[in-house]
Protein backbone atom coordinates (compact mmCIF):
# COMPACT_ATOMS: atom_id res chain seq x y z
CA UNK A 1 0.00 0.00 0.00
CA UNK A 2 1.37 3.46 -0.97
CA UNK A 3 0.52 6.55 1.06
CA UNK A 4 1.73 10.09 0.42
CA UNK A 5 2.16 11.93 3.69
CA UNK A 6 3.57 15.39 4.42
CA UNK A 7 5.85 15.51 7.43
CA UNK A 8 8.02 18.00 9.30
CA UNK A 9 11.63 17.10 10.12
CA UNK A 10 12.82 18.48 13.47
CA UNK A 11 16.46 17.56 12.94
CA UNK A 12 16.09 13.99 14.25
CA UNK A 13 12.58 12.71 13.61
CA UNK A 14 10.01 13.03 10.82
CA UNK A 15 6.65 14.06 12.28
CA UNK A 16 3.71 13.25 9.97
CA UNK A 17 1.12 16.01 9.63
CA UNK A 18 -1.71 13.43 9.66
CA UNK A 19 -2.02 10.07 11.44
CA UNK A 20 -0.69 7.08 9.49
CA UNK A 21 -2.85 4.05 8.77
CA UNK A 22 -0.17 1.66 10.08
CA UNK A 23 0.23 -0.70 13.01
CA UNK A 24 3.08 -0.02 15.42
CA UNK A 25 6.24 -1.84 14.37
CA UNK A 26 5.36 -1.89 10.64
CA UNK A 27 8.45 -1.51 8.44
CA UNK A 28 8.14 1.16 5.76
CA UNK A 29 10.27 2.59 2.96
CA UNK A 30 10.57 6.37 2.96
CA UNK A 31 11.49 8.44 -0.07
CA UNK A 32 12.27 12.02 0.94
CA UNK A 33 11.20 14.88 -1.34
CA UNK A 34 11.86 18.38 -0.06
CA UNK A 35 8.80 20.60 -0.39
CA UNK A 36 9.35 24.33 -0.77
CA UNK A 37 7.67 26.40 1.90
CA UNK A 38 4.59 28.32 0.84
CA UNK A 39 5.22 32.00 0.31
CA UNK A 40 3.59 34.06 2.97
CA UNK A 41 1.83 37.35 2.47
CA UNK A 42 0.34 38.98 -0.58
CA UNK A 43 2.13 38.65 -3.92
CA UNK A 44 3.91 41.80 -5.04
CA UNK A 45 2.30 44.00 -7.65
CA UNK A 46 4.00 44.56 -11.01
CA UNK A 47 4.97 48.08 -9.91
CA UNK A 48 6.55 46.82 -6.67
CA UNK A 49 8.50 44.20 -8.61
CA UNK A 50 9.66 46.75 -11.20
CA UNK A 51 10.78 49.18 -8.48
CA UNK A 52 12.70 46.43 -6.67
CA UNK A 53 14.79 45.79 -9.80
CA UNK A 54 16.34 49.28 -9.46
CA UNK A 55 16.76 49.62 -13.21
CA UNK A 56 18.56 52.65 -14.58
CA UNK A 57 18.06 54.15 -18.01
CA UNK A 58 18.33 57.41 -19.89
CA UNK A 59 15.60 59.97 -19.14
CA UNK A 60 14.35 59.69 -22.75
CA UNK A 61 14.19 55.90 -22.66
CA UNK A 62 10.43 55.63 -23.09
CA UNK A 63 10.38 58.20 -25.91
CA UNK A 64 13.25 56.60 -27.88
CA UNK A 65 12.68 52.95 -26.98
CA UNK A 66 13.05 51.64 -30.56
CA UNK A 67 16.35 53.43 -30.95
CA UNK A 68 17.71 51.87 -27.76
CA UNK A 69 16.34 48.39 -28.56
CA UNK A 70 17.15 48.18 -32.26
CA UNK A 71 19.80 50.85 -32.76
CA UNK A 72 17.65 52.61 -35.34
CA UNK A 73 18.03 56.30 -35.95
CA UNK A 74 14.67 57.94 -35.55
CA UNK A 75 14.00 61.02 -37.62
CA UNK A 76 11.14 63.41 -37.04
CA UNK A 77 9.96 62.84 -40.67
CA UNK A 78 8.64 59.29 -40.03
mmCIF file of N, CA and C in Angstrom:
data_model
loop_
_atom_site.group_PDB
_atom_site.id
_atom_site.type_symbol
_atom_site.label_atom_id
_atom_site.label_comp_id
_atom_site.label_asym_id
_atom_site.label_seq_id
_atom_site.Cartn_x
_atom_site.Cartn_y
_atom_site.Cartn_z
ATOM 1 N N UNK A 1 0.841 -1.165 0.000
ATOM 2 C CA UNK A 1 0.000 0.000 0.000
ATOM 3 C C UNK A 1 0.898 1.243 0.000
ATOM 4 N N UNK A 2 0.598 2.222 -0.880
ATOM 5 C CA UNK A 2 1.367 3.459 -0.968
ATOM 6 C C UNK A 2 0.533 4.601 -0.394
ATOM 7 N N UNK A 3 1.152 5.363 0.493
ATOM 8 C CA UNK A 3 0.524 6.553 1.062
ATOM 9 C C UNK A 3 1.470 7.730 0.852
ATOM 10 N N UNK A 4 0.935 8.865 0.488
ATOM 11 C CA UNK A 4 1.728 10.086 0.421
ATOM 12 C C UNK A 4 1.378 10.912 1.641
ATOM 13 N N UNK A 5 2.383 11.226 2.432
ATOM 14 C CA UNK A 5 2.165 11.929 3.691
ATOM 15 C C UNK A 5 3.157 13.077 3.796
ATOM 16 N N UNK A 6 2.678 14.269 4.141
ATOM 17 C CA UNK A 6 3.566 15.390 4.425
ATOM 18 C C UNK A 6 4.030 15.271 5.866
ATOM 19 N N UNK A 7 5.298 15.602 6.089
ATOM 20 C CA UNK A 7 5.853 15.512 7.432
ATOM 21 C C UNK A 7 6.817 16.666 7.658
ATOM 22 N N UNK A 8 7.080 16.962 8.919
ATOM 23 C CA UNK A 8 8.018 18.000 9.304
ATOM 24 C C UNK A 8 9.201 17.335 9.985
ATOM 25 N N UNK A 9 10.414 17.673 9.561
ATOM 26 C CA UNK A 9 11.629 17.104 10.125
ATOM 27 C C UNK A 9 12.171 18.071 11.164
ATOM 28 N N UNK A 10 12.344 17.604 12.399
ATOM 29 C CA UNK A 10 12.817 18.483 13.474
ATOM 30 C C UNK A 10 14.328 18.416 13.682
ATOM 31 N N UNK A 11 15.019 17.738 12.801
ATOM 32 C CA UNK A 11 16.461 17.560 12.940
ATOM 33 C C UNK A 11 16.821 16.134 13.299
ATOM 34 N N UNK A 12 15.877 15.392 13.880
ATOM 35 C CA UNK A 12 16.087 13.994 14.251
ATOM 36 C C UNK A 12 14.966 13.087 13.773
ATOM 37 N N UNK A 13 13.741 13.561 13.855
ATOM 38 C CA UNK A 13 12.576 12.712 13.609
ATOM 39 C C UNK A 13 11.649 13.373 12.595
ATOM 40 N N UNK A 14 11.054 12.559 11.721
ATOM 41 C CA UNK A 14 10.010 13.031 10.819
ATOM 42 C C UNK A 14 8.678 12.927 11.551
ATOM 43 N N UNK A 15 7.953 14.029 11.620
ATOM 44 C CA UNK A 15 6.648 14.061 12.283
ATOM 45 C C UNK A 15 5.566 14.205 11.216
ATOM 46 N N UNK A 16 4.774 13.149 10.967
ATOM 47 C CA UNK A 16 3.705 13.246 9.965
ATOM 48 C C UNK A 16 2.677 14.294 10.371
ATOM 49 N N UNK A 17 2.137 14.994 9.360
ATOM 50 C CA UNK A 17 1.118 16.008 9.635
ATOM 51 C C UNK A 17 -0.260 15.392 9.862
ATOM 52 N N UNK A 18 -0.447 14.152 9.439
ATOM 53 C CA UNK A 18 -1.706 13.434 9.662
ATOM 54 C C UNK A 18 -1.369 12.048 10.206
ATOM 55 N N UNK A 19 -2.287 11.418 10.934
ATOM 56 C CA UNK A 19 -2.023 10.066 11.439
ATOM 57 C C UNK A 19 -1.831 9.072 10.288
ATOM 58 N N UNK A 20 -0.938 8.113 10.489
ATOM 59 C CA UNK A 20 -0.693 7.078 9.485
ATOM 60 C C UNK A 20 -1.590 5.879 9.740
ATOM 61 N N UNK A 21 -2.011 5.245 8.671
ATOM 62 C CA UNK A 21 -2.848 4.053 8.769
ATOM 63 C C UNK A 21 -1.933 2.827 8.838
ATOM 64 N N UNK A 22 -1.131 2.747 9.912
ATOM 65 C CA UNK A 22 -0.167 1.659 10.084
ATOM 66 C C UNK A 22 -0.208 1.147 11.518
ATOM 67 N N UNK A 23 0.084 -0.133 11.670
ATOM 68 C CA UNK A 23 0.228 -0.703 13.006
ATOM 69 C C UNK A 23 1.629 -0.398 13.510
ATOM 70 N N UNK A 24 1.767 -0.248 14.819
ATOM 71 C CA UNK A 24 3.077 -0.016 15.421
ATOM 72 C C UNK A 24 4.017 -1.158 15.060
ATOM 73 N N UNK A 25 5.251 -0.830 14.719
ATOM 74 C CA UNK A 25 6.242 -1.842 14.365
ATOM 75 C C UNK A 25 6.262 -2.200 12.890
ATOM 76 N N UNK A 26 5.386 -1.610 12.080
ATOM 77 C CA UNK A 26 5.359 -1.888 10.640
ATOM 78 C C UNK A 26 6.578 -1.256 9.982
ATOM 79 N N UNK A 27 7.294 -2.039 9.175
ATOM 80 C CA UNK A 27 8.448 -1.509 8.438
ATOM 81 C C UNK A 27 7.946 -0.791 7.192
ATOM 82 N N UNK A 28 8.538 0.357 6.915
ATOM 83 C CA UNK A 28 8.141 1.156 5.755
ATOM 84 C C UNK A 28 9.385 1.608 4.998
ATOM 85 N N UNK A 29 9.200 1.986 3.756
ATOM 86 C CA UNK A 29 10.272 2.591 2.959
ATOM 87 C C UNK A 29 9.891 4.053 2.771
ATOM 88 N N UNK A 30 10.836 4.934 3.064
ATOM 89 C CA UNK A 30 10.572 6.369 2.963
ATOM 90 C C UNK A 30 11.433 6.953 1.852
ATOM 91 N N UNK A 31 10.795 7.681 0.954
ATOM 92 C CA UNK A 31 11.494 8.442 -0.074
ATOM 93 C C UNK A 31 11.284 9.906 0.280
ATOM 94 N N UNK A 32 12.369 10.637 0.479
ATOM 95 C CA UNK A 32 12.272 12.019 0.937
ATOM 96 C C UNK A 32 12.294 12.971 -0.251
ATOM 97 N N UNK A 33 11.284 13.825 -0.325
ATOM 98 C CA UNK A 33 11.197 14.878 -1.339
ATOM 99 C C UNK A 33 11.009 16.189 -0.589
ATOM 100 N N UNK A 34 11.956 17.094 -0.737
ATOM 101 C CA UNK A 34 11.858 18.375 -0.056
ATOM 102 C C UNK A 34 10.776 19.212 -0.716
ATOM 103 N N UNK A 35 9.892 19.762 0.094
ATOM 104 C CA UNK A 35 8.799 20.600 -0.392
ATOM 105 C C UNK A 35 9.132 22.041 -0.039
ATOM 106 N N UNK A 36 9.064 22.925 -1.029
ATOM 107 C CA UNK A 36 9.355 24.330 -0.772
ATOM 108 C C UNK A 36 8.276 24.926 0.115
ATOM 109 N N UNK A 37 8.677 25.780 1.042
ATOM 110 C CA UNK A 37 7.665 26.403 1.902
ATOM 111 C C UNK A 37 6.769 27.319 1.087
ATOM 112 N N UNK A 38 5.528 27.427 1.516
ATOM 113 C CA UNK A 38 4.594 28.315 0.841
ATOM 114 C C UNK A 38 5.009 29.753 1.121
ATOM 115 N N UNK A 39 4.894 30.596 0.106
ATOM 116 C CA UNK A 39 5.225 31.999 0.308
ATOM 117 C C UNK A 39 4.134 32.637 1.154
ATOM 118 N N UNK A 40 4.571 33.429 2.096
ATOM 119 C CA UNK A 40 3.589 34.064 2.967
ATOM 120 C C UNK A 40 3.335 35.492 2.506
ATOM 121 N N UNK A 41 2.183 35.988 2.819
ATOM 122 C CA UNK A 41 1.835 37.352 2.468
ATOM 123 C C UNK A 41 1.281 37.470 1.063
ATOM 124 N N UNK A 42 0.903 38.713 0.732
ATOM 125 C CA UNK A 42 0.343 38.981 -0.584
ATOM 126 C C UNK A 42 1.448 38.981 -1.631
ATOM 127 N N UNK A 43 1.144 38.539 -2.850
ATOM 128 C CA UNK A 43 2.130 38.651 -3.917
ATOM 129 C C UNK A 43 2.369 40.126 -4.239
ATOM 130 N N UNK A 44 3.579 40.429 -4.690
ATOM 131 C CA UNK A 44 3.912 41.804 -5.041
ATOM 132 C C UNK A 44 3.220 42.200 -6.332
ATOM 133 N N UNK A 45 2.890 43.477 -6.422
ATOM 134 C CA UNK A 45 2.304 43.997 -7.653
ATOM 135 C C UNK A 45 3.409 44.156 -8.693
ATOM 136 N N UNK A 46 3.017 44.349 -9.948
ATOM 137 C CA UNK A 46 4.001 44.562 -11.008
ATOM 138 C C UNK A 46 4.860 45.782 -10.688
ATOM 139 N N UNK A 47 4.239 46.858 -10.212
ATOM 140 C CA UNK A 47 4.975 48.083 -9.915
ATOM 141 C C UNK A 47 5.991 47.851 -8.799
ATOM 142 N N UNK A 48 5.610 47.120 -7.754
ATOM 143 C CA UNK A 48 6.546 46.818 -6.669
ATOM 144 C C UNK A 48 7.719 45.993 -7.185
ATOM 145 N N UNK A 49 7.434 45.023 -8.040
ATOM 146 C CA UNK A 49 8.501 44.199 -8.612
ATOM 147 C C UNK A 49 9.424 45.045 -9.472
ATOM 148 N N UNK A 50 8.856 45.894 -10.329
ATOM 149 C CA UNK A 50 9.662 46.747 -11.203
ATOM 150 C C UNK A 50 10.543 47.686 -10.383
ATOM 151 N N UNK A 51 9.991 48.276 -9.326
ATOM 152 C CA UNK A 51 10.779 49.176 -8.477
ATOM 153 C C UNK A 51 11.916 48.428 -7.790
ATOM 154 N N UNK A 52 11.675 47.192 -7.384
ATOM 155 C CA UNK A 52 12.696 46.432 -6.668
ATOM 156 C C UNK A 52 13.875 46.057 -7.560
ATOM 157 N N UNK A 53 13.699 46.115 -8.883
ATOM 158 C CA UNK A 53 14.792 45.792 -9.802
ATOM 159 C C UNK A 53 15.819 46.917 -9.883
ATOM 160 N N UNK A 54 15.455 48.114 -9.460
ATOM 161 C CA UNK A 54 16.344 49.279 -9.456
ATOM 162 C C UNK A 54 17.017 49.466 -10.811
ATOM 163 N N UNK A 55 16.230 49.444 -11.865
ATOM 164 C CA UNK A 55 16.761 49.624 -13.211
ATOM 165 C C UNK A 55 17.113 51.084 -13.443
ATOM 166 N N UNK A 56 18.170 51.294 -14.230
ATOM 167 C CA UNK A 56 18.560 52.649 -14.579
ATOM 168 C C UNK A 56 18.552 52.777 -16.088
ATOM 169 N N UNK A 57 18.081 53.887 -16.581
ATOM 170 C CA UNK A 57 18.060 54.147 -18.013
ATOM 171 C C UNK A 57 18.098 55.633 -18.267
ATOM 172 N N UNK A 58 18.312 56.003 -19.512
ATOM 173 C CA UNK A 58 18.326 57.413 -19.890
ATOM 174 C C UNK A 58 16.952 58.020 -19.644
ATOM 175 N N UNK A 59 16.901 59.325 -19.372
ATOM 176 C CA UNK A 59 15.603 59.971 -19.136
ATOM 177 C C UNK A 59 14.650 59.875 -20.326
ATOM 178 N N UNK A 60 15.197 59.750 -21.556
ATOM 179 C CA UNK A 60 14.349 59.687 -22.749
ATOM 180 C C UNK A 60 14.077 58.254 -23.199
ATOM 181 N N UNK A 61 14.290 57.315 -22.299
ATOM 182 C CA UNK A 61 14.187 55.904 -22.656
ATOM 183 C C UNK A 61 12.823 55.556 -23.236
ATOM 184 N N UNK A 62 11.765 55.991 -22.606
ATOM 185 C CA UNK A 62 10.432 55.628 -23.095
ATOM 186 C C UNK A 62 10.113 56.294 -24.421
ATOM 187 N N UNK A 63 10.643 57.490 -24.660
ATOM 188 C CA UNK A 63 10.384 58.200 -25.914
ATOM 189 C C UNK A 63 11.144 57.559 -27.070
ATOM 190 N N UNK A 64 12.385 57.145 -26.826
ATOM 191 C CA UNK A 64 13.253 56.605 -27.880
ATOM 192 C C UNK A 64 13.508 55.112 -27.708
ATOM 193 N N UNK A 65 12.520 54.380 -27.274
ATOM 194 C CA UNK A 65 12.681 52.954 -26.984
ATOM 195 C C UNK A 65 13.187 52.166 -28.182
ATOM 196 N N UNK A 66 12.609 52.378 -29.372
ATOM 197 C CA UNK A 66 13.049 51.635 -30.562
ATOM 198 C C UNK A 66 14.514 51.889 -30.869
ATOM 199 N N UNK A 67 14.952 53.112 -30.679
ATOM 200 C CA UNK A 67 16.353 53.429 -30.951
ATOM 201 C C UNK A 67 17.259 52.660 -29.995
ATOM 202 N N UNK A 68 16.893 52.589 -28.730
ATOM 203 C CA UNK A 68 17.706 51.865 -27.757
ATOM 204 C C UNK A 68 17.643 50.351 -27.983
ATOM 205 N N UNK A 69 16.489 49.833 -28.354
ATOM 206 C CA UNK A 69 16.345 48.392 -28.562
ATOM 207 C C UNK A 69 16.985 47.914 -29.852
ATOM 208 N N UNK A 70 16.755 48.657 -30.938
ATOM 209 C CA UNK A 70 17.152 48.179 -32.263
ATOM 210 C C UNK A 70 18.272 48.995 -32.889
ATOM 211 N N UNK A 71 18.722 50.043 -32.234
ATOM 212 C CA UNK A 71 19.803 50.854 -32.763
ATOM 213 C C UNK A 71 19.405 51.668 -33.977
ATOM 214 N N UNK A 72 18.132 51.867 -34.174
ATOM 215 C CA UNK A 72 17.654 52.607 -35.342
ATOM 216 C C UNK A 72 17.691 54.098 -35.054
ATOM 217 N N UNK A 73 18.100 54.847 -36.063
ATOM 218 C CA UNK A 73 18.025 56.300 -35.952
ATOM 219 C C UNK A 73 16.596 56.704 -36.236
ATOM 220 N N UNK A 74 16.056 57.523 -35.389
ATOM 221 C CA UNK A 74 14.673 57.942 -35.553
ATOM 222 C C UNK A 74 14.671 59.396 -36.001
ATOM 223 N N UNK A 75 14.099 59.638 -37.145
ATOM 224 C CA UNK A 75 13.995 61.017 -37.623
ATOM 225 C C UNK A 75 12.593 61.525 -37.347
ATOM 226 N N UNK A 76 12.446 62.823 -37.315
ATOM 227 C CA UNK A 76 11.140 63.406 -37.040
ATOM 228 C C UNK A 76 10.241 63.374 -38.264
ATOM 229 N N UNK A 77 10.746 62.896 -39.433
ATOM 230 C CA UNK A 77 9.964 62.840 -40.665
ATOM 231 C C UNK A 77 9.174 61.543 -40.809
ATOM 232 N N UNK A 78 9.310 60.601 -39.891
ATOM 233 C CA UNK A 78 8.638 59.289 -40.030
ATOM 234 C C UNK A 78 7.172 59.389 -39.881
#
